[in-house]
Short mmCIF file of N, CA, C and O in Angstrom, two decimals:
data_model
loop_
_atom_site.label_atom_id
_atom_site.label_comp_id
_atom_site.label_asym_id
_atom_site.label_seq_id
_atom_site.Cartn_x
_atom_site.Cartn_y
_atom_site.Cartn_z
N MET A 1134 40.18 -41.32 -65.07
CA MET A 1134 40.90 -40.93 -66.22
C MET A 1134 42.70 -40.80 -66.06
O MET A 1134 42.93 -39.89 -65.12
N THR A 1135 43.28 -42.02 -65.91
CA THR A 1135 44.59 -42.22 -65.89
C THR A 1135 45.48 -42.20 -66.53
O THR A 1135 44.70 -42.00 -67.97
N ASP A 1136 46.87 -41.36 -66.60
CA ASP A 1136 47.47 -41.49 -67.91
C ASP A 1136 48.92 -42.19 -67.79
O ASP A 1136 49.75 -41.79 -68.06
N GLY A 1137 48.57 -42.82 -66.74
CA GLY A 1137 49.38 -43.98 -66.73
C GLY A 1137 50.40 -43.62 -64.97
O GLY A 1137 51.16 -44.13 -64.17
N ALA A 1138 50.69 -41.83 -64.97
CA ALA A 1138 51.33 -41.40 -63.63
C ALA A 1138 50.66 -41.85 -62.25
O ALA A 1138 49.79 -42.37 -62.39
N PRO A 1139 51.83 -41.75 -61.50
CA PRO A 1139 50.85 -42.15 -60.12
C PRO A 1139 49.89 -40.99 -59.58
O PRO A 1139 50.73 -40.18 -59.89
N PRO A 1140 48.98 -41.56 -58.91
CA PRO A 1140 47.96 -40.89 -58.49
C PRO A 1140 48.55 -39.53 -57.39
O PRO A 1140 49.99 -39.95 -57.01
N ARG A 1141 48.71 -38.36 -57.57
CA ARG A 1141 49.12 -37.35 -56.33
C ARG A 1141 48.91 -37.14 -55.01
O ARG A 1141 47.90 -37.52 -55.26
N ARG A 1142 49.66 -37.50 -54.35
CA ARG A 1142 49.43 -37.65 -53.17
C ARG A 1142 48.96 -36.33 -52.51
O ARG A 1142 49.78 -35.45 -52.57
N ARG A 1143 48.32 -35.50 -51.22
CA ARG A 1143 48.12 -34.61 -51.22
C ARG A 1143 48.68 -34.69 -49.68
O ARG A 1143 48.73 -35.56 -49.06
N TRP A 1144 49.53 -33.64 -49.82
CA TRP A 1144 49.93 -33.28 -47.93
C TRP A 1144 49.05 -32.73 -46.74
O TRP A 1144 47.87 -31.92 -46.84
N THR A 1145 49.05 -33.85 -46.46
CA THR A 1145 48.76 -33.90 -45.13
C THR A 1145 49.65 -33.37 -43.81
O THR A 1145 50.91 -34.24 -43.39
N LEU A 1146 49.23 -33.25 -42.24
CA LEU A 1146 49.76 -33.40 -41.48
C LEU A 1146 50.15 -34.31 -40.99
O LEU A 1146 48.74 -34.84 -40.51
N PRO A 1147 50.91 -34.64 -39.96
CA PRO A 1147 50.59 -36.11 -39.16
C PRO A 1147 49.61 -35.73 -38.26
O PRO A 1147 49.54 -34.45 -37.41
N ARG A 1148 49.09 -36.59 -37.73
CA ARG A 1148 48.14 -36.57 -36.36
C ARG A 1148 48.80 -35.52 -35.57
O ARG A 1148 47.32 -35.14 -34.95
N ARG A 1149 49.54 -36.04 -34.92
CA ARG A 1149 50.51 -35.44 -33.70
C ARG A 1149 50.52 -33.58 -34.13
O ARG A 1149 50.94 -33.69 -33.01
N LEU A 1150 50.68 -33.48 -35.20
CA LEU A 1150 50.74 -32.20 -35.71
C LEU A 1150 49.28 -31.31 -35.63
O LEU A 1150 49.59 -30.02 -34.97
N ALA A 1151 49.12 -31.72 -35.54
CA ALA A 1151 47.03 -31.07 -35.80
C ALA A 1151 46.92 -29.95 -35.35
O ALA A 1151 46.43 -29.04 -35.70
N PRO A 1152 46.54 -30.61 -34.08
CA PRO A 1152 45.86 -29.99 -33.16
C PRO A 1152 47.04 -28.95 -32.81
O PRO A 1152 46.65 -27.80 -32.26
N SER A 1153 48.11 -28.98 -32.76
CA SER A 1153 48.95 -27.57 -32.65
C SER A 1153 48.89 -26.32 -33.71
O SER A 1153 49.39 -25.44 -33.46
N VAL A 1154 49.03 -26.74 -35.03
CA VAL A 1154 48.44 -25.72 -35.51
C VAL A 1154 47.13 -25.39 -35.86
O VAL A 1154 47.20 -24.24 -35.94
N ALA A 1155 46.23 -26.43 -35.37
CA ALA A 1155 44.76 -25.92 -35.44
C ALA A 1155 45.16 -24.48 -33.84
O ALA A 1155 43.91 -23.43 -34.60
N ARG A 1156 45.46 -24.78 -32.78
CA ARG A 1156 46.12 -23.70 -31.60
C ARG A 1156 47.05 -22.68 -32.00
O ARG A 1156 46.15 -21.27 -31.84
N ALA A 1157 47.51 -22.87 -32.62
CA ALA A 1157 48.52 -21.69 -33.63
C ALA A 1157 47.52 -21.11 -34.80
O ALA A 1157 47.86 -19.72 -34.24
N THR A 1158 46.92 -21.52 -35.34
CA THR A 1158 45.92 -20.59 -36.32
C THR A 1158 44.70 -19.66 -35.56
O THR A 1158 44.47 -18.49 -35.57
N VAL A 1159 44.15 -20.30 -34.53
CA VAL A 1159 43.33 -19.50 -33.35
C VAL A 1159 44.62 -18.89 -32.77
O VAL A 1159 43.76 -17.11 -33.36
N LEU A 1160 45.59 -18.63 -32.07
CA LEU A 1160 46.27 -17.47 -31.31
C LEU A 1160 46.56 -16.36 -32.45
O LEU A 1160 46.08 -15.77 -31.99
N ALA A 1161 47.03 -16.56 -33.88
CA ALA A 1161 47.49 -15.75 -34.22
C ALA A 1161 46.15 -14.82 -34.67
O ALA A 1161 46.58 -14.07 -35.85
N ALA A 1162 45.00 -15.52 -34.98
CA ALA A 1162 43.19 -14.66 -35.50
C ALA A 1162 43.44 -14.03 -34.21
O ALA A 1162 42.75 -13.03 -34.74
N ALA A 1163 43.40 -14.48 -33.21
CA ALA A 1163 43.19 -13.52 -32.13
C ALA A 1163 44.19 -12.38 -31.76
O ALA A 1163 43.78 -11.05 -31.10
N LEU A 1164 45.54 -12.51 -31.88
CA LEU A 1164 46.27 -11.59 -32.00
C LEU A 1164 46.18 -10.20 -32.73
O LEU A 1164 46.50 -9.53 -33.08
N ALA A 1165 45.54 -11.33 -34.14
CA ALA A 1165 45.81 -9.66 -35.41
C ALA A 1165 44.11 -9.03 -35.00
O ALA A 1165 44.28 -7.78 -35.10
N ALA A 1166 43.38 -9.34 -34.49
CA ALA A 1166 42.23 -9.20 -34.06
C ALA A 1166 42.76 -8.15 -32.53
O ALA A 1166 41.90 -6.76 -32.84
N LEU A 1167 42.68 -8.13 -32.02
CA LEU A 1167 43.84 -7.49 -30.98
C LEU A 1167 44.66 -6.24 -31.45
O LEU A 1167 44.28 -5.25 -30.85
N ALA A 1168 45.51 -6.72 -32.80
CA ALA A 1168 46.71 -5.98 -33.26
C ALA A 1168 45.56 -4.55 -33.92
O ALA A 1168 45.85 -3.23 -33.53
N ALA A 1169 44.70 -5.10 -34.38
CA ALA A 1169 43.23 -3.97 -35.23
C ALA A 1169 42.57 -3.05 -33.82
O ALA A 1169 42.83 -1.80 -34.19
N CYS A 1170 42.40 -3.59 -32.28
CA CYS A 1170 41.87 -2.85 -31.65
C CYS A 1170 42.74 -1.62 -31.34
O CYS A 1170 42.63 -1.01 -29.76
N ALA A 1171 43.96 -2.58 -31.25
CA ALA A 1171 45.45 -0.97 -30.36
C ALA A 1171 45.39 0.19 -30.77
O ALA A 1171 44.95 0.58 -31.80
N ASP A 1172 46.10 0.94 -30.15
CA ASP A 1172 46.76 2.22 -30.33
C ASP A 1172 47.14 2.25 -32.16
O ASP A 1172 48.39 1.36 -32.16
N PRO A 1173 46.79 2.69 -32.88
CA PRO A 1173 47.23 3.40 -33.90
C PRO A 1173 48.67 3.69 -34.64
O PRO A 1173 49.05 3.69 -35.42
N GLY A 1174 49.47 4.24 -33.28
CA GLY A 1174 50.62 4.46 -32.89
C GLY A 1174 50.70 6.00 -33.33
O GLY A 1174 49.76 6.91 -33.30
N PRO A 1175 52.12 6.28 -33.37
CA PRO A 1175 52.52 8.15 -32.95
C PRO A 1175 51.72 8.73 -34.70
O PRO A 1175 51.61 7.61 -35.73
N GLY A 1176 50.98 10.25 -34.65
CA GLY A 1176 51.04 10.66 -35.70
C GLY A 1176 49.38 10.40 -36.22
O GLY A 1176 49.13 11.37 -36.88
N THR A 1177 48.81 10.02 -35.33
CA THR A 1177 47.23 9.80 -35.42
C THR A 1177 46.17 10.11 -34.40
O THR A 1177 47.04 9.16 -33.10
N ALA A 1178 45.50 10.26 -34.60
CA ALA A 1178 44.63 11.04 -33.61
C ALA A 1178 43.92 9.24 -32.70
O ALA A 1178 43.46 8.63 -33.55
N PRO A 1179 43.73 8.93 -31.50
CA PRO A 1179 43.10 7.95 -30.53
C PRO A 1179 41.64 8.17 -30.81
O PRO A 1179 41.44 9.51 -31.49
N ARG A 1180 40.68 6.93 -31.33
CA ARG A 1180 39.53 7.29 -31.73
C ARG A 1180 38.99 7.61 -30.20
O ARG A 1180 38.97 6.76 -29.08
N PRO A 1181 38.38 9.15 -29.78
CA PRO A 1181 37.25 8.88 -28.56
C PRO A 1181 36.31 8.04 -28.54
O PRO A 1181 35.72 7.73 -29.32
N SER A 1182 36.42 7.76 -26.99
CA SER A 1182 35.03 6.52 -26.30
C SER A 1182 33.90 7.91 -26.45
O SER A 1182 33.81 8.68 -26.14
N PRO A 1183 32.62 7.22 -26.94
CA PRO A 1183 31.93 8.11 -26.72
C PRO A 1183 31.15 8.55 -25.36
O PRO A 1183 31.68 7.40 -24.51
N ALA A 1184 31.05 9.09 -25.29
CA ALA A 1184 30.63 9.59 -23.79
C ALA A 1184 29.65 9.67 -23.46
O ALA A 1184 27.88 9.92 -24.35
N PRO A 1185 28.86 8.98 -22.12
CA PRO A 1185 27.37 8.98 -21.88
C PRO A 1185 26.47 10.40 -21.65
O PRO A 1185 27.09 11.09 -21.67
N ARG A 1186 25.49 10.31 -22.07
CA ARG A 1186 24.66 11.38 -21.90
C ARG A 1186 24.08 11.71 -20.99
O ARG A 1186 22.98 10.10 -20.51
N THR A 1187 23.95 12.34 -20.43
CA THR A 1187 23.15 12.98 -19.35
C THR A 1187 22.20 14.00 -19.44
O THR A 1187 22.21 14.99 -20.33
N THR A 1188 21.27 13.46 -18.75
CA THR A 1188 20.22 14.61 -18.85
C THR A 1188 20.08 15.71 -18.26
O THR A 1188 20.16 15.72 -16.77
N PRO A 1189 20.41 17.25 -18.01
CA PRO A 1189 20.60 17.69 -17.45
C PRO A 1189 18.58 18.03 -16.27
O PRO A 1189 17.92 17.78 -16.26
N PRO A 1190 19.29 18.11 -14.96
CA PRO A 1190 18.33 18.28 -14.31
C PRO A 1190 16.54 19.36 -14.44
O PRO A 1190 15.82 18.65 -14.31
N GLN A 1191 17.36 20.55 -15.09
CA GLN A 1191 15.74 20.90 -15.69
C GLN A 1191 15.27 20.80 -16.32
O GLN A 1191 13.88 21.03 -16.93
N GLU A 1192 16.00 19.63 -17.27
CA GLU A 1192 15.41 19.41 -18.79
C GLU A 1192 14.49 18.44 -18.31
O GLU A 1192 13.17 18.25 -18.42
N LEU A 1193 14.71 17.33 -17.46
CA LEU A 1193 13.88 16.89 -16.95
C LEU A 1193 12.74 17.07 -16.49
O LEU A 1193 11.91 16.27 -16.31
N CYS A 1194 13.17 17.68 -15.20
CA CYS A 1194 12.03 18.45 -14.78
C CYS A 1194 11.01 19.01 -15.83
O CYS A 1194 9.71 18.80 -15.33
N ALA A 1195 10.97 19.60 -16.70
CA ALA A 1195 10.42 20.26 -17.27
C ALA A 1195 9.80 18.77 -18.41
O ALA A 1195 8.72 19.52 -18.63
N ARG A 1196 10.60 18.07 -19.16
CA ARG A 1196 9.61 17.19 -19.39
C ARG A 1196 8.70 16.27 -18.47
O ARG A 1196 7.59 15.95 -18.83
N LEU A 1197 9.57 16.32 -17.20
CA LEU A 1197 8.01 15.39 -16.47
C LEU A 1197 7.25 16.34 -15.79
O LEU A 1197 5.76 15.86 -16.14
N VAL A 1198 6.74 17.47 -15.95
CA VAL A 1198 6.11 18.27 -15.55
C VAL A 1198 5.04 18.49 -16.78
O VAL A 1198 4.09 18.22 -16.50
N THR A 1199 5.75 18.86 -17.50
CA THR A 1199 5.05 18.81 -19.08
C THR A 1199 3.98 17.46 -19.59
O THR A 1199 3.11 17.81 -19.93
N GLN A 1200 4.38 15.97 -19.25
CA GLN A 1200 4.01 15.10 -19.93
C GLN A 1200 2.77 15.17 -19.06
O GLN A 1200 1.56 14.59 -19.30
N TRP A 1201 2.81 15.32 -17.32
CA TRP A 1201 1.86 15.11 -16.21
C TRP A 1201 1.16 15.85 -17.04
O TRP A 1201 -0.40 16.24 -16.58
N ALA A 1202 1.50 17.34 -17.27
CA ALA A 1202 0.77 18.38 -17.38
C ALA A 1202 -0.43 18.42 -18.57
O ALA A 1202 -2.01 18.28 -18.77
N TYR A 1203 0.22 18.04 -19.97
CA TYR A 1203 -0.61 16.93 -20.50
C TYR A 1203 -1.38 15.99 -20.84
O TYR A 1203 -2.87 16.70 -20.72
N ARG A 1204 -1.53 15.77 -19.20
CA ARG A 1204 -2.25 13.56 -19.51
C ARG A 1204 -3.29 14.68 -18.81
O ARG A 1204 -4.63 14.40 -18.53
N LEU A 1205 -2.90 15.62 -17.90
CA LEU A 1205 -3.84 15.86 -16.59
C LEU A 1205 -4.82 17.16 -17.53
O LEU A 1205 -6.12 16.88 -17.62
N LEU A 1206 -4.25 17.71 -18.17
CA LEU A 1206 -5.02 18.58 -18.81
C LEU A 1206 -6.16 17.86 -20.04
O LEU A 1206 -7.63 17.68 -20.47
N ALA A 1207 -5.66 16.59 -20.65
CA ALA A 1207 -6.63 15.98 -21.83
C ALA A 1207 -7.46 15.15 -20.73
O ALA A 1207 -8.90 14.99 -20.76
N ASP A 1208 -7.39 14.91 -19.92
CA ASP A 1208 -8.61 13.83 -18.89
C ASP A 1208 -9.31 14.79 -18.48
O ASP A 1208 -10.33 14.58 -18.21
N GLY A 1209 -9.35 15.89 -17.78
CA GLY A 1209 -10.31 16.85 -17.59
C GLY A 1209 -10.16 16.65 -15.99
O GLY A 1209 -11.12 17.45 -15.67
N GLY A 1210 -9.41 16.14 -15.63
CA GLY A 1210 -9.68 15.89 -14.02
C GLY A 1210 -9.26 16.97 -13.11
O GLY A 1210 -8.08 17.60 -13.33
N SER A 1211 -9.98 17.06 -11.99
CA SER A 1211 -9.24 18.26 -11.01
C SER A 1211 -8.80 17.49 -9.96
O SER A 1211 -8.01 18.58 -9.56
N GLY A 1212 -7.88 16.16 -10.02
CA GLY A 1212 -7.55 15.57 -8.81
C GLY A 1212 -5.52 16.04 -9.39
O GLY A 1212 -5.59 15.44 -10.92
N TYR A 1213 -4.97 15.84 -8.75
CA TYR A 1213 -3.54 15.96 -8.73
C TYR A 1213 -2.72 14.27 -9.08
O TYR A 1213 -2.05 14.02 -9.73
N GLY A 1214 -3.56 13.84 -8.03
CA GLY A 1214 -3.30 12.39 -7.94
C GLY A 1214 -1.70 12.48 -6.90
O GLY A 1214 -1.27 13.16 -6.04
N ASP A 1215 -1.46 11.27 -6.90
CA ASP A 1215 -0.27 11.01 -5.38
C ASP A 1215 1.74 11.28 -6.82
O ASP A 1215 1.72 10.91 -7.78
N TYR A 1216 2.37 12.36 -6.02
CA TYR A 1216 3.36 12.92 -6.57
C TYR A 1216 4.45 11.74 -6.87
O TYR A 1216 5.27 11.44 -7.94
N GLN A 1217 4.75 10.74 -6.06
CA GLN A 1217 5.43 9.74 -5.71
C GLN A 1217 5.68 8.80 -6.79
O GLN A 1217 6.06 8.32 -7.80
N SER A 1218 4.10 8.49 -6.59
CA SER A 1218 3.67 7.20 -8.11
C SER A 1218 3.75 8.03 -9.29
O SER A 1218 3.99 7.95 -10.50
N MET A 1219 4.18 9.69 -9.90
CA MET A 1219 3.95 10.24 -10.52
C MET A 1219 5.69 9.89 -11.24
O MET A 1219 6.24 10.38 -12.07
N GLY A 1220 6.40 9.98 -10.08
CA GLY A 1220 7.69 10.00 -10.50
C GLY A 1220 8.45 11.14 -10.10
O GLY A 1220 9.41 11.94 -10.36
N LEU A 1221 7.75 12.01 -9.30
CA LEU A 1221 8.09 13.59 -9.03
C LEU A 1221 8.34 13.34 -8.08
O LEU A 1221 8.17 13.36 -6.85
N SER A 1222 9.23 15.01 -7.73
CA SER A 1222 10.00 15.15 -6.42
C SER A 1222 8.68 16.11 -5.77
O SER A 1222 7.95 16.35 -6.64
N ASN A 1223 9.14 16.55 -4.66
CA ASN A 1223 7.69 17.17 -4.25
C ASN A 1223 8.12 18.79 -5.04
O ASN A 1223 7.01 19.23 -4.89
N GLY A 1224 9.11 19.40 -4.54
CA GLY A 1224 9.25 20.79 -5.35
C GLY A 1224 8.97 20.20 -6.77
O GLY A 1224 8.42 21.52 -7.62
N GLN A 1225 9.05 19.11 -7.63
CA GLN A 1225 8.50 19.32 -9.30
C GLN A 1225 7.12 18.90 -9.07
O GLN A 1225 5.99 19.38 -10.37
N TYR A 1226 6.26 18.86 -7.99
CA TYR A 1226 4.34 18.69 -7.67
C TYR A 1226 4.21 19.75 -7.39
O TYR A 1226 3.64 19.98 -8.40
N GLU A 1227 4.96 20.81 -7.17
CA GLU A 1227 4.23 22.33 -6.60
C GLU A 1227 4.79 22.97 -8.03
O GLU A 1227 3.79 22.87 -8.52
N ILE A 1228 5.83 22.76 -9.15
CA ILE A 1228 6.37 23.69 -9.92
C ILE A 1228 4.61 22.80 -11.14
O ILE A 1228 3.84 23.71 -11.73
N LEU A 1229 4.26 21.85 -11.02
CA LEU A 1229 3.52 21.23 -11.94
C LEU A 1229 1.93 21.72 -11.65
O LEU A 1229 1.05 22.17 -12.08
N ARG A 1230 1.46 21.52 -10.27
CA ARG A 1230 0.64 22.05 -9.44
C ARG A 1230 0.23 23.69 -10.17
O ARG A 1230 -0.97 23.92 -10.82
N THR A 1231 1.09 24.46 -10.02
CA THR A 1231 1.06 26.12 -10.40
C THR A 1231 0.73 25.55 -12.16
O THR A 1231 -0.49 26.70 -12.31
N VAL A 1232 1.76 25.07 -12.88
CA VAL A 1232 1.47 25.29 -14.01
C VAL A 1232 -0.19 24.26 -14.23
O VAL A 1232 -0.42 25.00 -15.80
N LEU A 1233 -0.27 23.46 -13.93
CA LEU A 1233 -1.80 22.88 -13.98
C LEU A 1233 -2.78 24.20 -14.44
O LEU A 1233 -3.68 24.11 -14.97
N ASP A 1234 -2.78 24.55 -12.93
CA ASP A 1234 -3.71 26.03 -12.65
C ASP A 1234 -4.19 26.80 -13.63
O ASP A 1234 -5.06 27.18 -14.37
N ALA A 1235 -2.19 27.35 -13.91
CA ALA A 1235 -2.64 28.33 -15.10
C ALA A 1235 -2.72 27.91 -16.67
O ALA A 1235 -3.56 28.22 -17.45
N ALA A 1236 -2.69 26.70 -16.65
CA ALA A 1236 -2.89 26.28 -18.17
C ALA A 1236 -4.31 25.41 -17.90
O ALA A 1236 -5.03 26.02 -19.29
N ARG A 1237 -4.91 25.36 -17.03
CA ARG A 1237 -6.62 25.24 -17.63
C ARG A 1237 -7.37 26.56 -17.42
O ARG A 1237 -8.48 26.28 -18.54
N ALA A 1238 -7.15 27.37 -16.95
CA ALA A 1238 -7.40 28.61 -17.43
C ALA A 1238 -7.48 29.60 -18.98
O ALA A 1238 -8.11 30.01 -18.76
N GLU A 1239 -5.89 29.09 -18.62
CA GLU A 1239 -5.81 29.34 -20.72
C GLU A 1239 -6.34 28.43 -20.97
O GLU A 1239 -6.72 29.46 -22.29
N GLN A 1240 -6.89 27.22 -21.17
CA GLN A 1240 -7.79 26.17 -21.70
C GLN A 1240 -9.26 26.68 -21.94
O GLN A 1240 -9.29 26.56 -22.33
N ARG A 1241 -9.44 27.44 -20.89
CA ARG A 1241 -11.13 27.35 -21.08
C ARG A 1241 -11.11 28.92 -21.52
O ARG A 1241 -12.51 29.02 -22.11
N SER A 1242 -9.92 30.00 -21.67
CA SER A 1242 -9.88 30.85 -22.38
C SER A 1242 -9.90 30.81 -23.92
O SER A 1242 -10.13 32.04 -24.47
N ASN A 1243 -8.84 30.16 -23.92
CA ASN A 1243 -8.53 30.13 -25.90
C ASN A 1243 -8.10 28.88 -26.58
O ASN A 1243 -7.55 28.94 -27.10
N GLY A 1244 -8.20 27.94 -25.50
CA GLY A 1244 -8.49 26.81 -26.31
C GLY A 1244 -7.16 25.93 -25.47
O GLY A 1244 -6.21 26.57 -25.60
N PRO A 1245 -7.18 24.38 -26.36
CA PRO A 1245 -6.35 23.12 -25.83
C PRO A 1245 -4.96 23.92 -26.54
O PRO A 1245 -3.55 23.70 -25.53
N ASP A 1246 -4.75 24.09 -27.55
CA ASP A 1246 -3.63 24.66 -28.51
C ASP A 1246 -2.45 25.56 -26.96
O ASP A 1246 -1.66 25.98 -26.63
N ALA A 1247 -3.24 26.99 -26.92
CA ALA A 1247 -2.44 28.14 -26.11
C ALA A 1247 -1.66 27.06 -24.36
O ALA A 1247 -1.07 27.79 -23.88
N ALA A 1248 -3.16 26.39 -24.08
CA ALA A 1248 -2.71 26.07 -22.90
C ALA A 1248 -1.34 25.17 -22.96
O ALA A 1248 -0.44 24.69 -21.86
N ARG A 1249 -1.28 23.98 -24.20
CA ARG A 1249 0.25 23.64 -24.70
C ARG A 1249 1.13 24.85 -25.05
O ARG A 1249 2.03 23.81 -24.01
N VAL A 1250 0.82 25.82 -25.45
CA VAL A 1250 2.57 26.91 -24.80
C VAL A 1250 2.36 27.19 -23.76
O VAL A 1250 4.22 26.49 -23.75
N LEU A 1251 1.64 27.58 -23.34
CA LEU A 1251 2.12 28.47 -21.98
C LEU A 1251 2.69 27.12 -20.83
O LEU A 1251 3.00 27.59 -20.30
N THR A 1252 2.06 26.01 -21.33
CA THR A 1252 2.66 24.49 -20.47
C THR A 1252 4.17 24.21 -20.62
O THR A 1252 5.00 24.48 -19.27
N ASP A 1253 3.90 24.51 -21.40
CA ASP A 1253 5.78 24.44 -22.39
C ASP A 1253 7.10 25.52 -21.79
O ASP A 1253 7.89 25.69 -20.83
N ARG A 1254 6.16 26.75 -21.75
CA ARG A 1254 6.94 28.19 -21.47
C ARG A 1254 6.71 28.00 -19.87
O ARG A 1254 7.64 28.16 -19.17
N LEU A 1255 5.90 27.55 -19.16
CA LEU A 1255 5.81 27.94 -18.05
C LEU A 1255 6.59 26.69 -17.27
O LEU A 1255 7.65 26.89 -15.77
N ALA A 1256 6.40 25.56 -16.97
CA ALA A 1256 7.38 24.12 -17.26
C ALA A 1256 8.86 24.63 -17.50
O ALA A 1256 9.82 24.21 -16.10
N GLU A 1257 9.10 24.94 -18.74
CA GLU A 1257 10.74 25.19 -18.20
C GLU A 1257 10.86 26.78 -17.79
O GLU A 1257 12.48 26.41 -17.13
N ARG A 1258 10.30 27.32 -17.41
CA ARG A 1258 10.65 28.58 -16.76
C ARG A 1258 11.10 27.95 -14.97
O ARG A 1258 11.91 28.44 -14.27
N SER A 1259 10.22 27.70 -14.69
CA SER A 1259 9.86 27.06 -13.09
C SER A 1259 11.12 26.29 -13.16
O SER A 1259 11.88 26.06 -12.06
N CYS A 1260 11.19 25.41 -13.82
CA CYS A 1260 12.50 24.34 -13.54
C CYS A 1260 13.54 24.82 -14.01
O CYS A 1260 14.71 24.85 -13.23
N THR A 1261 13.84 25.41 -14.40
CA THR A 1261 15.28 26.06 -14.65
C THR A 1261 15.60 26.86 -14.08
O THR A 1261 16.39 27.24 -12.92
N GLU A 1262 14.60 27.50 -13.36
CA GLU A 1262 14.91 28.76 -11.59
C GLU A 1262 14.93 27.77 -10.63
O GLU A 1262 15.66 28.05 -9.61
N ARG A 1263 14.70 26.37 -10.41
CA ARG A 1263 14.42 25.35 -9.66
C ARG A 1263 15.71 25.09 -9.46
O ARG A 1263 16.34 24.71 -8.06
N TYR A 1264 16.84 24.88 -10.87
CA TYR A 1264 18.01 24.40 -11.40
C TYR A 1264 18.77 25.38 -10.98
O TYR A 1264 19.84 24.40 -11.12
N ARG A 1265 18.34 26.57 -10.55
CA ARG A 1265 19.93 26.94 -11.26
C ARG A 1265 20.64 26.96 -10.75
O ARG A 1265 21.76 27.06 -11.01
N GLY A 1266 21.00 26.48 -9.37
CA GLY A 1266 22.03 26.61 -8.78
C GLY A 1266 22.40 25.35 -8.35
O GLY A 1266 23.23 25.04 -7.84
N GLY A 1267 22.00 24.80 -9.58
CA GLY A 1267 22.37 22.92 -9.28
C GLY A 1267 20.84 22.24 -8.94
O GLY A 1267 19.96 22.59 -8.46
N VAL A 1268 21.34 20.97 -7.86
CA VAL A 1268 20.21 20.22 -7.52
C VAL A 1268 19.88 20.82 -6.11
O VAL A 1268 20.56 20.98 -5.47
N PRO A 1269 18.25 21.12 -5.78
CA PRO A 1269 17.87 21.62 -4.63
C PRO A 1269 18.28 20.78 -3.69
O PRO A 1269 18.40 19.28 -3.92
N THR A 1270 18.43 21.14 -2.57
CA THR A 1270 19.02 20.59 -1.15
C THR A 1270 17.47 20.93 0.08
O THR A 1270 16.86 22.13 -0.54
N GLY A 1271 17.12 20.31 1.18
CA GLY A 1271 16.59 20.42 2.03
C GLY A 1271 15.89 18.87 2.01
O GLY A 1271 15.06 18.65 2.59
N GLY A 1272 16.70 18.01 1.50
CA GLY A 1272 16.11 16.57 1.96
C GLY A 1272 15.78 15.82 0.75
O GLY A 1272 15.87 16.55 -0.46
N PRO A 1273 15.59 14.71 1.12
CA PRO A 1273 16.53 13.94 -0.50
C PRO A 1273 14.68 13.31 -1.20
O PRO A 1273 14.14 13.76 -2.36
N TRP A 1274 13.09 14.39 -0.95
CA TRP A 1274 12.21 14.44 -1.25
C TRP A 1274 11.66 15.62 -1.84
O TRP A 1274 11.05 15.59 -2.85
N GLN A 1275 12.74 16.53 -1.68
CA GLN A 1275 13.04 18.21 -2.49
C GLN A 1275 13.38 18.22 -4.10
O GLN A 1275 13.00 18.72 -4.67
#
């Protein structure tokens, strides 16, 4: 459909300028992305970065002790196993043995639900006491 007018010519860059313009476009996009991450300036509060979450030692101790106590109560086994293979320290293993002995007696008297409640309470109390002053010392295995 020509109406007699000459065809319009599309504007194009000379071939030697095209790579420069492409690099400039990429550079402008990168600078815009960096500017978006930059300090928002005065009058605005900076966004705080999230702090890593660490589990307090008494909470970690209680989790480990209750996990193993539940497993050993469910098994009905009489052995405790190797504390190192359980991922416990010697002190945590002693807490597990004490908690498990009491929980087994409670399970025989009042059933498994009562034993779980006692396990939770004794593990939390014993681990809190153990880590009351920070991490225990006395050797790397303690």
